[in-house]
CSV table of C-alpha atoms and ligand atoms in Angstrom, one decimal:
chain,number,residue,atom,x,y,z
A,952,MET,CA,20.6,38.9,-7.4
A,953,LYS,CA,20.1,35.7,-6.0
A,954,LYS,CA,22.9,34.1,-3.5
A,955,ILE,CA,24.4,31.1,-5.3
A,956,GLU,CA,22.9,28.7,-2.6
A,957,GLU,CA,19.4,30.0,-3.3
A,958,ILE,CA,19.6,28.9,-7.1
A,959,PRO,CA,18.1,25.4,-7.6
A,960,ALA,CA,20.8,23.0,-9.0
A,961,ILE,CA,18.6,22.7,-12.1
A,962,GLU,CA,19.1,26.5,-12.9
A,963,GLY,CA,23.0,25.9,-12.4
A,964,GLY,CA,23.1,26.3,-8.7
A,965,LYS,CA,24.8,23.7,-6.2
A,966,PRO,CA,22.7,20.6,-5.1
A,967,VAL,CA,21.4,20.4,-1.5
A,968,ARG,CA,23.0,16.8,-1.4
A,969,ASP,CA,25.7,14.9,-3.2
A,970,ARG,CA,24.2,11.4,-2.7
A,971,TYR,CA,20.7,10.6,-3.9
A,972,LEU,CA,18.1,9.9,-1.5
A,973,PRO,CA,15.3,7.5,-2.4
A,974,TYR,CA,11.9,8.0,-1.3
A,975,GLY,CA,11.5,4.9,0.4
A,976,ARG,CA,13.8,1.8,1.4
A,977,GLN,CA,14.2,-1.1,3.9
A,978,TRP,CA,15.7,-1.2,7.1
A,979,LEU,CA,17.5,-4.3,7.9
A,980,ASP,CA,20.2,-5.1,10.7
A,981,GLU,CA,22.0,-7.8,12.2
A,982,SER,CA,19.2,-9.6,13.6
A,983,ASP,CA,17.2,-9.6,10.6
A,984,ARG,CA,20.4,-11.1,8.8
A,985,LYS,CA,20.6,-13.7,11.7
A,986,ALA,CA,16.9,-14.9,11.5
A,987,VAL,CA,17.3,-15.6,7.7
A,988,LEU,CA,20.5,-17.4,8.1
A,989,GLU,CA,19.1,-19.7,11.0
A,990,ILE,CA,16.2,-20.8,8.4
A,991,LEU,CA,18.9,-21.5,5.4
A,992,ASP,CA,20.8,-23.8,8.0
A,993,GLY,CA,17.6,-25.6,8.9
A,994,ASP,CA,15.3,-28.3,7.8
A,995,TYR,CA,13.0,-26.3,6.0
A,996,ILE,CA,13.2,-23.5,3.6
A,997,THR,CA,9.9,-23.3,2.4
A,998,THR,CA,6.2,-23.9,4.1
A,999,GLY,CA,7.8,-24.7,7.5
A,1000,PRO,CA,7.2,-23.4,11.0
A,1001,ALA,CA,8.3,-19.9,10.3
A,1002,ILE,CA,5.4,-19.4,8.1
A,1003,THR,CA,3.0,-20.2,10.8
A,1004,GLN,CA,4.9,-18.2,13.3
A,1005,PHE,CA,4.9,-15.1,11.1
A,1006,GLU,CA,1.1,-15.7,10.2
A,1007,GLU,CA,0.4,-15.8,14.1
A,1008,LYS,CA,2.4,-12.8,15.0
A,1009,VAL,CA,0.7,-10.7,12.3
A,1010,ALA,CA,-2.7,-12.1,13.4
A,1011,THR,CA,-2.1,-11.1,16.9
A,1012,TYR,CA,-0.7,-7.8,15.9
A,1013,VAL,CA,-3.5,-6.8,14.2
A,1014,GLY,CA,-6.1,-8.5,16.3
A,1015,ALA,CA,-7.4,-10.8,13.7
A,1016,LYS,CA,-8.2,-14.5,14.2
A,1017,TYR,CA,-6.3,-15.7,11.1
A,1018,ALA,CA,-3.6,-14.6,8.7
A,1019,VAL,CA,-2.3,-16.5,5.4
A,1020,ALA,CA,1.1,-15.3,4.1
A,1021,PHE,CA,1.5,-15.0,0.3
A,1022,ALA,CA,4.4,-14.5,-2.2
A,1023,ASN,CA,3.8,-10.8,-2.6
A,1024,GLY,CA,0.9,-8.3,-2.0
A,1025,THR,CA,-0.6,-8.6,-5.5
A,1026,ALA,CA,-1.0,-12.5,-5.2
A,1027,ALA,CA,-2.6,-11.9,-1.6
A,1028,LEU,CA,-4.9,-9.5,-3.5
A,1029,HIS,CA,-5.9,-12.1,-6.2
A,1030,ALA,CA,-6.4,-14.7,-3.5
A,1031,ALA,CA,-8.9,-12.3,-1.7
A,1032,CYS,CA,-10.8,-11.6,-4.7
A,1033,PHE,CA,-11.0,-15.3,-5.5
A,1034,SER,CA,-12.1,-16.3,-2.0
A,1035,ALA,CA,-14.7,-13.3,-2.1
A,1036,GLY,CA,-16.2,-15.3,-5.0
A,1037,ILE,CA,-15.6,-12.5,-7.4
A,1038,GLY,CA,-16.1,-13.9,-11.0
A,1039,LYS,CA,-17.0,-12.9,-14.5
A,1040,GLY,CA,-19.3,-10.1,-14.3
A,1041,ASP,CA,-19.0,-9.1,-11.0
A,1042,GLU,CA,-18.4,-5.6,-10.1
A,1043,VAL,CA,-15.9,-4.5,-7.6
A,1044,ILE,CA,-15.8,-0.7,-6.6
A,1045,THR,CA,-12.2,0.6,-5.9
A,1046,THR,CA,-10.2,3.8,-5.9
A,1047,PRO,CA,-8.3,5.0,-8.9
A,1048,MET,CA,-5.8,6.6,-6.5
A,1049,THR,CA,-3.8,3.4,-6.0
A,1050,PHE,CA,-1.0,1.1,-7.5
A,1051,VAL,CA,-2.5,-0.9,-10.5
A,1052,ALA,CA,-2.1,-4.1,-8.7
A,1053,THR,CA,-5.3,-3.2,-6.6
A,1054,ALA,CA,-7.5,-3.1,-9.7
A,1055,ASN,CA,-5.7,-5.9,-11.6
A,1056,ALA,CA,-6.7,-8.3,-8.9
A,1057,ILE,CA,-10.1,-7.9,-9.8
A,1058,LEU,CA,-9.3,-8.2,-13.5
A,1059,TYR,CA,-7.3,-11.8,-12.5
A,1060,THR,CA,-11.0,-13.2,-11.5
A,1061,ARG,CA,-12.6,-11.9,-14.3
A,1062,GLY,CA,-14.5,-9.4,-12.3
A,1063,THR,CA,-15.0,-5.6,-13.4
A,1064,PRO,CA,-13.2,-2.8,-11.7
A,1065,VAL,CA,-15.5,0.3,-11.0
A,1066,PHE,CA,-13.8,3.4,-10.1
A,1067,ALA,CA,-15.1,5.6,-7.4
A,1068,ASP,CA,-13.7,9.1,-7.0
A,1069,ILE,CA,-11.5,10.1,-3.8
A,1070,ASP,CA,-11.9,12.8,-1.2
A,1071,PRO,CA,-9.7,15.7,-2.1
A,1072,ASN,CA,-8.3,16.1,1.5
A,1073,THR,CA,-7.5,12.4,2.5
A,1074,TYR,CA,-7.1,10.9,-1.1
A,1075,ASN,CA,-9.0,8.0,0.0
A,1076,ILE,CA,-12.1,6.5,-1.9
A,1077,ASN,CA,-15.3,8.7,-1.2
A,1078,PRO,CA,-18.1,6.9,0.6
A,1079,ASP,CA,-20.7,8.9,-1.4
A,1080,ALA,CA,-18.9,8.0,-4.6
A,1081,ILE,CA,-19.1,4.3,-3.8
A,1082,GLU,CA,-22.8,4.7,-3.0
A,1083,SER,CA,-23.3,6.4,-6.5
A,1084,ARG,CA,-21.4,3.3,-8.3
A,1085,ILE,CA,-23.7,0.7,-6.9
A,1086,THR,CA,-25.5,-1.7,-9.3
A,1087,GLU,CA,-27.2,-5.0,-9.1
A,1088,ARG,CA,-24.1,-6.5,-10.2
A,1089,THR,CA,-21.7,-4.9,-7.3
A,1090,LYS,CA,-20.2,-7.7,-5.2
A,1091,ALA,CA,-17.3,-5.9,-3.1
A,1092,ILE,CA,-15.8,-2.9,-2.4
A,1093,LEU,CA,-11.8,-2.7,-2.6
A,1094,PRO,CA,-10.6,0.5,-0.7
A,1095,VAL,CA,-7.1,1.4,-0.3
A,1096,ASP,CA,-5.7,3.0,2.8
A,1097,PHE,CA,-3.8,5.7,0.9
A,1098,ALA,CA,-0.3,6.4,2.4
A,1099,GLY,CA,-1.2,4.7,5.6
A,1100,GLN,CA,-4.2,6.9,6.2
A,1101,PRO,CA,-7.2,4.3,7.0
A,1102,VAL,CA,-10.4,4.6,5.0
A,1103,ASN,CA,-13.9,5.9,6.4
A,1104,HIS,CA,-14.6,2.3,8.0
A,1105,GLU,CA,-17.8,3.5,9.4
A,1106,GLU,CA,-19.4,4.6,6.3
A,1107,ILE,CA,-18.0,1.7,4.2
A,1108,LYS,CA,-19.2,-1.0,6.6
A,1109,ARG,CA,-22.6,0.9,6.6
A,1110,ILE,CA,-22.9,0.8,2.7
A,1111,ALA,CA,-21.5,-2.9,2.7
A,1112,LYS,CA,-24.0,-4.1,5.0
A,1113,MET,CA,-26.8,-2.4,3.1
A,1114,HIS,CA,-26.0,-3.8,-0.1
A,1115,GLN,CA,-24.4,-7.1,1.2
A,1116,LEU,CA,-21.1,-6.5,-0.3
A,1117,VAL,CA,-17.9,-8.0,0.9
A,1118,VAL,CA,-15.0,-5.5,2.1
A,1119,ILE,CA,-11.5,-6.3,1.0
A,1120,GLU,CA,-9.2,-3.7,2.0
A,1121,ASP,CA,-5.9,-3.0,0.4
A,1122,ALA,CA,-4.0,-2.1,3.6
A,1123,ALA,CA,-0.6,-2.3,1.6
A,1124,HIS,CA,0.4,0.8,3.2
A,1125,ALA,CA,-1.3,0.6,6.7
A,1126,LEU,CA,0.6,-2.1,8.7
A,1127,GLY,CA,0.3,-0.4,12.3
A,1128,ALA,CA,-2.3,2.2,11.4
A,1129,THR,CA,-5.2,2.7,13.4
A,1130,TYR,CA,-9.0,3.7,12.9
A,1131,ASN,CA,-10.6,4.9,16.2
A,1132,GLY,CA,-7.9,3.2,18.3
A,1133,VAL,CA,-8.3,-0.3,16.5
A,1134,LYS,CA,-5.4,-1.5,14.4
A,1135,ILE,CA,-6.1,-2.0,10.7
A,1136,GLY,CA,-6.3,-5.5,9.9
A,1137,SER,CA,-9.5,-6.8,11.7
A,1138,LEU,CA,-12.1,-4.1,10.4
A,1139,SER,CA,-12.9,-5.4,6.8
A,1140,ASP,CA,-13.7,-9.1,5.7
A,1141,MET,CA,-10.2,-9.3,4.4
A,1142,SER,CA,-7.2,-6.9,4.9
A,1143,VAL,CA,-4.2,-7.2,2.5
A,1144,PHE,CA,-0.7,-6.3,3.4
A,1145,SER,CA,2.4,-5.9,1.3
A,1146,PHE,CA,6.1,-6.6,2.3
A,1147,HIS,CA,7.7,-5.1,-0.6
A,1148,PRO,CA,11.0,-3.1,0.5
A,1149,VAL,CA,9.4,0.4,0.8
A,1150,LYS,CA,6.4,-0.9,2.9
A,1151,PRO,CA,6.0,-0.7,6.6
A,1152,ILE,CA,8.0,-3.9,7.1
A,1153,THR,CA,9.8,-6.1,4.4
A,1154,THR,CA,10.3,-9.8,3.4
A,1155,GLY,CA,11.9,-8.9,0.2
A,1156,GLU,CA,8.8,-10.0,-1.7
A,1157,GLY,CA,5.9,-10.8,0.3
A,1158,GLY,CA,2.0,-10.2,1.5
A,1159,ILE,CA,-0.3,-11.4,3.9
A,1160,ILE,CA,-4.2,-11.4,4.4
A,1161,THR,CA,-6.1,-11.3,8.1
A,1162,THR,CA,-9.4,-12.1,8.3
A,1163,ASN,CA,-11.7,-13.1,11.2
A,1164,ASN,CA,-13.7,-15.4,8.8
A,1165,GLU,CA,-12.9,-19.0,9.0
A,1166,THR,CA,-14.4,-19.9,5.4
A,1167,TYR,CA,-12.4,-17.1,3.7
A,1168,TYR,CA,-9.3,-18.6,5.4
A,1169,GLU,CA,-9.7,-22.1,4.3
A,1170,LYS,CA,-10.2,-21.1,1.0
A,1171,LEU,CA,-7.0,-18.7,1.1
A,1172,ILE,CA,-5.0,-21.4,2.4
A,1173,GLN,CA,-6.1,-23.8,-0.6
A,1174,PHE,CA,-5.7,-21.1,-3.3
A,1175,ARG,CA,-2.2,-20.5,-2.3
A,1176,THR,CA,-1.2,-24.2,-2.9
A,1177,HIS,CA,-2.9,-24.9,-6.2
A,1178,GLY,CA,-6.2,-25.3,-4.9
A,1179,ILE,CA,-5.0,-28.5,-3.3
A,1180,THR,CA,-6.3,-30.1,0.1
A,1181,ARG,CA,-4.8,-32.8,2.1
A,1182,ASN,CA,-7.7,-32.9,4.8
A,1183,PRO,CA,-9.5,-36.2,4.2
A,1184,GLN,CA,-12.9,-34.7,5.7
A,1185,ARG,CA,-12.7,-32.3,2.6
A,1186,CYS,CA,-11.8,-34.6,-0.2
A,1187,SER,CA,-14.6,-36.0,-2.1
A,1188,TYR,CA,-13.0,-39.8,-2.2
A,1189,PHE,CA,-9.9,-40.8,0.1
A,1190,GLU,CA,-7.8,-43.4,-1.0
A,1191,GLY,CA,-5.1,-43.2,1.8
A,1192,PRO,CA,-2.4,-41.1,3.8
A,1193,TRP,CA,-0.7,-40.1,0.5
A,1194,TYR,CA,-3.8,-38.6,-1.1
A,1195,TYR,CA,-4.8,-35.0,-2.0
A,1196,GLU,CA,-7.1,-33.5,-3.9
A,1197,MET,CA,-7.1,-30.6,-6.3
A,1198,GLN,CA,-10.6,-29.0,-5.9
A,1199,PHE,CA,-10.4,-25.7,-7.8
A,1200,LEU,CA,-7.7,-23.7,-9.9
A,1201,GLY,CA,-5.5,-22.2,-7.6
A,1202,PHE,CA,-1.8,-21.0,-7.7
A,1203,ASN,CA,1.4,-21.4,-6.3
A,1204,TYR,CA,1.5,-18.2,-4.4
A,1205,ARG,CA,3.5,-19.4,-1.0
A,1206,MET,CA,6.1,-17.5,0.7
A,1207,THR,CA,9.4,-19.2,1.6
A,1208,ASP,CA,10.4,-19.9,5.3
A,1209,PHE,CA,13.6,-17.5,5.3
A,1210,GLN,CA,11.4,-14.7,4.1
A,1211,ALA,CA,8.7,-15.3,7.2
A,1212,ALA,CA,11.5,-15.5,9.3
A,1213,LEU,CA,12.6,-11.9,7.9
A,1214,GLY,CA,9.0,-11.1,8.6
A,1215,ILE,CA,9.0,-12.2,12.2
A,1216,SER,CA,12.3,-10.2,12.9
A,1217,GLN,CA,10.8,-7.2,11.1
A,1218,MET,CA,7.7,-7.2,13.2
A,1219,ASN,CA,9.7,-6.7,16.5
A,1220,LYS,CA,10.6,-3.2,14.9
A,1221,LEU,CA,7.3,-2.3,13.3
A,1222,ASP,CA,6.3,0.1,16.0
A,1223,ARG,CA,9.7,1.7,16.4
A,1224,PHE,CA,9.7,2.2,12.4
A,1225,ASN,CA,6.1,3.8,12.5
A,1226,GLU,CA,7.0,6.0,15.4
A,1227,ARG,CA,10.0,7.2,13.3
A,1228,ARG,CA,7.9,7.7,10.1
A,1229,ARG,CA,5.4,10.0,12.4
A,1230,LYS,CA,8.2,11.9,13.7
A,1231,ILE,CA,9.6,12.8,10.2
A,1232,ALA,CA,6.2,13.4,9.1
A,1233,SER,CA,5.5,16.1,11.9
A,1234,ARG,CA,8.9,17.4,11.1
A,1235,TYR,CA,7.7,18.0,7.5
A,1236,ASP,CA,4.3,19.4,8.6
A,1237,ALA,CA,6.0,22.0,11.1
A,1238,ALA,CA,8.4,23.0,8.3
A,1239,PHE,CA,6.0,23.3,5.3
A,1240,GLN,CA,2.6,24.5,7.1
A,1241,ASN,CA,3.2,28.1,6.1
A,1242,ILE,CA,4.5,27.6,2.7
A,1243,LYS,CA,1.4,28.8,0.5
A,1244,SER,CA,2.4,27.0,-2.7
A,1245,ILE,CA,1.6,23.7,-1.2
A,1246,VAL,CA,-1.0,21.7,0.8
A,1247,ILE,CA,0.5,19.3,3.3
A,1248,PRO,CA,-1.1,15.9,4.1
A,1249,GLN,CA,-4.4,16.3,6.0
A,1250,GLN,CA,-5.1,13.9,8.8
A,1251,LEU,CA,-8.4,12.8,10.4
A,1252,SER,CA,-8.7,13.2,14.1
A,1253,ASN,CA,-10.1,9.5,14.7
A,1254,ILE,CA,-7.1,7.8,12.8
A,1255,GLU,CA,-3.4,7.3,13.2
A,1256,SER,CA,-1.7,6.9,10.0
A,1257,SER,CA,1.4,4.4,9.5
A,1258,TRP,CA,2.8,7.2,7.1
A,1259,HIS,CA,3.9,4.9,4.2
A,1260,LEU,CA,4.0,8.3,2.2
A,1261,TYR,CA,4.3,11.7,2.6
A,1262,VAL,CA,2.3,13.4,-0.3
A,1263,ILE,CA,2.2,17.2,-0.7
A,1264,ARG,CA,0.1,19.1,-3.4
A,1265,LEU,CA,1.1,21.9,-5.3
A,1266,VAL,CA,-1.0,25.0,-5.7
A,1267,PRO,CA,-0.6,26.0,-9.3
A,1268,GLU,CA,-2.0,29.4,-8.8
A,1269,ARG,CA,1.0,30.3,-6.5
A,1270,LEU,CA,3.8,29.0,-8.8
A,1271,CYS,CA,5.2,30.1,-11.9
A,1272,VAL,CA,6.3,26.7,-13.1
A,1273,ASP,CA,4.3,23.0,-13.4
A,1274,ARG,CA,4.6,20.2,-11.4
A,1275,LYS,CA,7.1,18.6,-13.9
A,1276,LYS,CA,9.6,21.4,-13.3
A,1277,ILE,CA,9.3,21.1,-9.5
A,1278,TYR,CA,9.6,17.5,-9.6
A,1279,GLU,CA,12.7,17.7,-11.9
A,1280,ALA,CA,14.1,20.7,-9.8
A,1281,LEU,CA,13.9,18.3,-6.5
A,1282,GLN,CA,15.4,15.4,-8.3
A,1283,ALA,CA,18.3,18.0,-9.3
A,1284,GLU,CA,18.7,18.4,-5.5
A,1285,ASN,CA,19.2,14.7,-5.2
A,1286,ILE,CA,16.1,14.3,-3.2
A,1287,GLY,CA,14.2,11.2,-4.7
A,1288,VAL,CA,10.7,12.6,-5.1
A,1289,ASN,CA,8.2,10.5,-6.5
A,1290,VAL,CA,4.4,10.5,-7.8
A,1291,HIS,CA,1.7,8.3,-6.2
A,1292,TYR,CA,-0.6,7.6,-8.2
A,1293,ARG,CA,-1.4,8.0,-11.7
A,1294,PRO,CA,-5.3,7.3,-11.7
A,1295,VAL,CA,-5.4,3.4,-12.7
A,1296,TYR,CA,-7.9,3.8,-15.3
A,1297,THR,CA,-5.6,6.1,-17.4
A,1298,HIS,CA,-3.0,3.6,-17.9
A,1299,LEU,CA,-2.9,2.2,-21.5
A,1300,TYR,CA,-4.2,-1.1,-20.8
A,1301,TYR,CA,-7.4,0.3,-19.1
A,1302,GLN,CA,-7.8,2.8,-21.8
A,1303,GLN,CA,-8.0,-0.1,-24.2
A,1304,LEU,CA,-10.7,-1.9,-21.9
A,1305,GLY,CA,-12.9,1.1,-22.6
A,1306,TYR,CA,-12.5,3.2,-19.3
A,1307,GLN,CA,-12.9,7.0,-20.2
A,1308,LYS,CA,-10.7,9.7,-18.9
A,1309,GLY,CA,-13.0,12.1,-16.6
A,1310,ILE,CA,-14.6,9.4,-14.9
A,1311,CYS,CA,-12.9,10.4,-11.5
A,1312,PRO,CA,-12.3,14.1,-11.9
A,1313,ILE,CA,-10.9,14.8,-8.4
A,1314,ALA,CA,-8.6,11.9,-8.6
A,1315,GLU,CA,-7.1,13.1,-12.0
A,1316,LYS,CA,-6.7,16.7,-10.7
A,1317,CYS,CA,-5.1,15.7,-7.6
A,1318,TYR,CA,-2.6,13.5,-9.4
A,1319,GLU,CA,-1.7,16.3,-11.7
A,1320,GLN,CA,-0.5,18.3,-8.4
A,1321,MET,CA,0.9,15.5,-6.2
A,1322,ILE,CA,4.5,15.0,-5.2
A,1323,THR,CA,5.6,12.3,-2.8
A,1324,LEU,CA,8.6,13.4,-0.5
A,1325,PRO,CA,11.2,10.8,1.0
A,1326,LEU,CA,10.0,9.2,3.9
A,1327,PHE,CA,11.2,5.9,5.5
A,1328,PRO,CA,12.5,5.1,9.0
A,1329,ALA,CA,16.4,4.8,8.1
A,1330,MET,CA,16.5,8.5,7.5
A,1331,THR,CA,19.0,10.4,9.0
A,1332,GLU,CA,18.5,13.8,10.8
A,1333,GLN,CA,20.7,15.2,7.8
A,1334,ASP,CA,18.3,13.5,5.4
A,1335,ILE,CA,15.3,15.2,6.9
A,1336,GLN,CA,17.1,18.4,7.0
A,1337,ASP,CA,18.1,18.0,3.3
A,1338,VAL,CA,14.5,17.3,2.3
A,1339,ILE,CA,13.2,20.3,4.2
A,1340,HIS,CA,15.8,22.7,2.9
A,1341,SER,CA,15.5,21.6,-0.9
A,1342,VAL,CA,11.7,21.9,-0.8
A,1343,ARG,CA,12.0,25.3,0.6
A,1344,LYS,CA,14.7,26.2,-1.7
A,1345,VAL,CA,12.9,25.1,-4.9
A,1346,LEU,CA,9.3,26.4,-3.9
A,1347,ASN,CA,10.8,30.0,-2.8
A,1348,TYR,CA,12.7,30.2,-6.1
A,1349,TYR,CA,9.5,29.3,-8.3
A,1350,ALA,CA,6.9,31.0,-6.1
A,1351,LYS,CA,4.7,33.3,-7.8
B,1469,PLP,C1,2.6,-2.3,-2.9
B,1469,PLP,C2,1.2,-2.3,-3.3
B,1469,PLP,C3,0.5,-3.6,-3.8
B,1469,PLP,C4,1.2,-4.6,-4.1
B,1469,PLP,O1,2.1,-5.3,-3.4
B,1469,PLP,P1,3.2,-6.0,-3.9
B,1469,PLP,O2,3.8,-6.7,-2.5
B,1469,PLP,O3,4.3,-5.3,-4.5
B,1469,PLP,O4,2.6,-7.1,-4.9
B,1469,PLP,C5,-0.8,-3.3,-3.8
B,1469,PLP,N1,-1.5,-2.2,-3.4
B,1469,PLP,C6,-0.8,-1.1,-3.0
B,1469,PLP,C7,-1.5,0.2,-2.6
B,1469,PLP,C8,0.6,-1.2,-2.8
B,1469,PLP,O5,1.2,0.1,-2.4
């Protein structure tokens, strides 16, 4: 006979928690509210001085020359693809193990996403798979630092150099992560960050691109404001001080000043947030490393992850139920587990574009076994214990 506290809630037992714990969420405090209110009471609520300050703060933090803020990370990815010159027929090699926005940005500029399979240990794009996908039409590589673990920059840089490709890094998960001791944000031609509430810091909606390349920088600035320039030296013709010229089809992708103020305030806490994320991840590692029915996230020795996500993989041979059942059982304990990510090309839209299932078998297999556990800096000690308790309880109950 099982004791009542060992029976999962989904089987009629008592849930570990009464209140639902989400997988991620923002952490805002009085200093954030104050920063936003100051801007609301000032002269500029959009495209004022806070934008420049925020951009300088992020550029300095990651060690890049330039940063350009955007309305969201997806707009930033779009701008990066535009600035890299991606156009009709150009192929961009990317990972299927990401949020759809990564590949969508390639489609926005009429390029063709080409999916290369992942490394089953890090879930990051596999450099050998990148090489196998290169053709005469390949123009760029768009890797993603999955869960905050940086991609293999040495290899990606080597491949990019050999084939003269632009590297746009989707670093939406990786603000504050390091590779060989160097912060993510200066290692690629352009690095793209997101400030959605679950990301390392938040501005509500928001994104930024960091780069060391002045040409990209100028293009990004102009793309963000309709393709307009006010610089007389750059205009084909200049009538007077009121004059501006639209030179290509850009967008209104600007961030507001009060969002930038929130970003500045959040940047002050980024290292503390990430420290907390690392602590929680190592608590999980210690609690789960001897559970045979799961694989915990593997970390390479030359990187430090920003731990956006803690993704475990189930070992089907060790369990008598499938991933769906484990997922539902953890939800029933009020643990907000999630799944990151369904391979992009398996979505209906991509299937209709003609992408076949099976093109990245490792990503498809990993996807079927993955579960994301709650991980965010504002988690309390009790929250952490509840996750550990629930995972042990559910996996024990369904162990083979
Ligand atoms: C969040 C995210 C994006 C999109 O960022 P938004 O700010 O939500 O537009 C892009 N790529 C990845 C990998 C993300 O996680």
